[in-house]
Short mmCIF file of C-alpha atoms in Angstrom, two decimals:
data_model
loop_
_atom_site.label_atom_id
_atom_site.label_comp_id
_atom_site.label_asym_id
_atom_site.label_seq_id
_atom_site.Cartn_x
_atom_site.Cartn_y
_atom_site.Cartn_z
CA MET I 1 -151.54 22.59 -36.18
CA GLN I 2 -149.07 20.98 -33.47
CA SER I 3 -149.86 21.13 -29.58
CA PHE I 4 -148.95 19.90 -26.12
CA THR I 5 -150.36 20.51 -22.83
CA TYR I 6 -148.43 21.09 -20.03
CA THR I 7 -148.59 21.43 -16.14
CA ILE I 8 -146.22 24.60 -14.42
CA ASN I 9 -144.28 22.64 -11.76
CA ASP I 10 -141.59 26.13 -11.16
CA GLU I 11 -142.46 27.56 -7.67
CA LEU I 12 -143.09 31.04 -9.35
CA GLY I 13 -145.11 30.05 -12.05
CA LEU I 14 -144.33 31.67 -15.32
CA HIS I 15 -142.63 34.59 -14.15
CA ALA I 16 -140.49 37.51 -15.62
CA ARG I 17 -137.61 35.43 -16.27
CA PRO I 18 -138.70 31.99 -17.84
CA ALA I 19 -141.42 34.57 -19.74
CA GLY I 20 -138.26 36.37 -20.98
CA MET I 21 -136.83 33.07 -22.19
CA LEU I 22 -139.76 32.01 -23.68
CA VAL I 23 -140.27 34.63 -25.89
CA LYS I 24 -136.46 34.48 -27.16
CA GLU I 25 -137.08 30.80 -27.68
CA VAL I 26 -140.27 31.91 -29.58
CA ALA I 27 -139.08 34.35 -31.90
CA LYS I 28 -136.31 31.44 -33.29
CA HIS I 29 -139.27 30.01 -35.11
CA LYS I 30 -141.38 31.32 -37.88
CA SER I 31 -144.35 29.67 -36.80
CA VAL I 32 -147.25 31.54 -34.93
CA ILE I 33 -147.11 29.90 -31.03
CA MET I 34 -150.10 30.68 -28.80
CA ILE I 35 -150.27 29.60 -24.89
CA ASP I 36 -154.18 29.08 -23.66
CA ASN I 37 -154.06 28.59 -19.76
CA GLY I 38 -157.99 27.88 -20.36
CA THR I 39 -159.71 31.44 -19.89
CA LYS I 40 -156.90 33.82 -22.11
CA GLN I 41 -154.81 32.65 -25.29
CA VAL I 42 -151.87 34.83 -26.17
CA ASN I 43 -149.14 34.93 -28.72
CA ALA I 44 -145.96 33.59 -27.35
CA LYS I 45 -143.81 36.26 -29.14
CA LYS I 46 -145.60 38.88 -27.04
CA LEU I 47 -143.72 38.97 -23.52
CA MET I 48 -146.28 41.29 -21.62
CA ALA I 49 -149.00 39.38 -23.13
CA VAL I 50 -147.16 35.78 -21.80
CA MET I 51 -146.77 37.38 -18.19
CA SER I 52 -150.45 39.13 -18.16
CA MET I 53 -151.61 35.50 -18.05
CA GLY I 54 -150.70 35.13 -14.25
CA VAL I 55 -149.63 31.48 -14.76
CA LYS I 56 -148.90 29.54 -11.50
CA LYS I 57 -147.19 26.03 -10.25
CA GLY I 58 -149.88 24.07 -10.92
CA HIS I 59 -151.42 25.72 -13.35
CA THR I 60 -152.16 23.51 -17.23
CA VAL I 61 -151.10 25.45 -20.37
CA THR I 62 -151.79 24.25 -23.86
CA ILE I 63 -149.17 25.41 -26.29
CA THR I 64 -150.01 25.53 -29.99
CA ALA I 65 -147.96 25.97 -33.29
CA GLU I 66 -149.17 26.49 -36.52
CA GLY I 67 -146.65 27.25 -39.56
CA GLU I 68 -144.08 26.10 -41.82
CA ASP I 69 -141.93 24.75 -38.99
CA GLU I 70 -144.35 24.09 -36.73
CA VAL I 71 -143.51 20.56 -36.14
CA GLU I 72 -139.56 21.69 -34.98
CA ALA I 73 -141.53 24.95 -33.16
CA ILE I 74 -143.34 22.46 -31.22
CA ALA I 75 -140.81 20.30 -30.33
CA ALA I 76 -138.32 22.93 -29.06
CA MET I 77 -141.42 24.73 -26.70
CA GLU I 78 -142.22 21.38 -25.47
CA GLU I 79 -138.20 21.04 -24.23
CA PHE I 80 -138.27 24.66 -23.41
CA PHE I 81 -141.39 24.18 -20.81
CA LYS I 82 -139.99 20.53 -19.35
CA THR I 83 -136.40 22.17 -18.66
CA ASN I 84 -137.38 25.64 -17.58
CA LEU I 85 -140.91 25.25 -16.14
#
């Protein structure tokens, strides 16, 4: 299992547009990718679950990837979060 922690910098947090983009990025990978905000952990392939987390600016999330392409998946997720959130 691979993971990293990220603090959200986007003014609007993990809202609809970046959540949709995230789900599309996650779908490119075979690994199971989860997002944990400290109180709730959801599968990053499920748009409504990601949006239901209510992640706002300043919140810290932990992203984990587990599966056959976990190294590539976690690198892609880290790049996505740094670029978009």
